[in-house]
Amino acid sequence: ASIICQLWMGHTVFINSGLKTVLQDIQDAKPGHISVVPLYIENFYKKIWQGIEKQGKTKLVKTMISVSNALRKIGIDLRRYLFKSIINNFGGNLEMLISGGAPISDVYMKGFDDIGVTIINGYGITECSPIVALNRNNNIKYGTVGNPLRNTEIKIQDPDENGEGEIWVKGDIVMMGYYHNEAETARVLKDGWFNTEDIGKFENNFLSITGRKKNIIILDNGKNVYPEEIETMLSFIDNVGEVVVYQEDNVIVAEVYSDTEGDKAAIQAQIKSDIKKVNSQLAVYKQINRVKFRDEEFIKTTTKKIKRDMIKH
């Protein structure tokens, strides 16, 4: 989806070697479109605003964004001109970020849209070869992963009072089964419907992802907590590089990695203080009761998803 389709359409494809070199690689390649997981987009966004703050131009840029958005309402779009210096940091040609693999906050989608870069957010799974739904260039709804592909049906199985439940998919994108594994195939395929085991909503033909079934924290009081929701909120805290939320000893834990250089004790104290502020925005049963810090990045897959099963707790 990220390489073969582009080559088929005659575009040049550059492959990044890693998060540490991605900005230099982008400068070299000068891409128009970049396909990434949200981890990269979060990193890009933080770098942009760190640079703006370092130059003492935060108030100026925020004013420019307000003026730009007002002009867009009357059909005048000056984003590529007003924010040219920011776009030049990404090679000068960047028009679109294509995001998948994990949830992404509306803050990032709107933040990049404000400066003239569209984020197309989608959802897929290998068993559905591999895209199920995505927002379209001219039909983006924040908080969702867009509309199903053509010839694809989606339903929410056994929805709760909020309309959330398991996401089931039907259509010619669905696999025939797992190779030489009839038991597992029978477990996830029912009358042509594939159980993704992801949790979400499907309203007005837009799909929203809440979390992954195997990641759900079930508390003693029967309440369900989706760690991805809390992780997204914590990711906006200054100096939080990566964060994973899980249950340990019947309490909710946030494990944090920060690559910020400086006084480690002061940085950790600041993060803990900000987590308390986030707690004030959460229902009591969702609040973080314990904070852990780690010295190394979380172990990730080749597509930069954190391997939750590799976290020791």
Short mmCIF file of C-alpha atoms in Angstrom, two decimals, residues 123 125 127-129 131-133 147-157 166-176 188-197 202 205 207:
data_model
loop_
_atom_site.label_atom_id
_atom_site.label_comp_id
_atom_site.label_asym_id
_atom_site.label_seq_id
_atom_site.Cartn_x
_atom_site.Cartn_y
_atom_site.Cartn_z
CA TYR A 123 -7.33 1.83 9.20
CA ILE A 125 -5.30 -5.03 9.06
CA GLU A 127 -6.09 -10.09 7.02
CA CYS A 128 -7.95 -7.46 4.96
CA SER A 129 -5.14 -6.97 2.47
CA ILE A 131 -6.80 -1.39 4.06
CA VAL A 132 -10.36 -1.37 5.42
CA ALA A 133 -11.26 2.33 5.60
CA ASN A 147 -15.19 5.50 4.99
CA PRO A 148 -14.93 1.82 4.03
CA LEU A 149 -13.32 0.92 0.73
CA ARG A 150 -15.59 0.04 -2.17
CA ASN A 151 -17.18 -3.43 -1.95
CA THR A 152 -16.41 -3.50 1.77
CA GLU A 153 -18.99 -3.81 4.55
CA ILE A 154 -18.39 -2.94 8.20
CA LYS A 155 -20.54 -3.72 11.22
CA ILE A 156 -20.13 -3.32 14.97
CA GLN A 157 -20.79 -6.63 16.68
CA GLU A 166 -15.90 -5.36 17.86
CA ILE A 167 -15.30 -4.26 14.28
CA TRP A 168 -16.32 -6.94 11.76
CA VAL A 169 -15.49 -6.66 8.05
CA LYS A 170 -16.92 -8.35 4.96
CA GLY A 171 -15.90 -8.09 1.30
CA ASP A 172 -13.43 -9.27 -1.29
CA ILE A 173 -10.56 -7.74 0.71
CA VAL A 174 -11.01 -10.37 3.45
CA MET A 175 -8.59 -13.30 3.48
CA MET A 176 -9.66 -16.87 2.77
CA VAL A 188 -12.29 -15.16 13.35
CA LEU A 189 -14.33 -15.90 10.18
CA LYS A 190 -18.12 -16.23 10.52
CA ASP A 191 -20.33 -16.38 7.40
CA GLY A 192 -17.85 -14.28 5.44
CA TRP A 193 -17.42 -11.73 8.24
CA PHE A 194 -13.94 -11.23 9.68
CA ASN A 195 -13.61 -10.26 13.34
CA THR A 196 -10.73 -7.75 13.50
CA GLU A 197 -10.79 -7.84 17.32
CA PHE A 202 -19.46 2.97 12.84
CA ASN A 205 -20.48 5.58 7.14
CA LEU A 207 -15.45 4.33 11.25
#
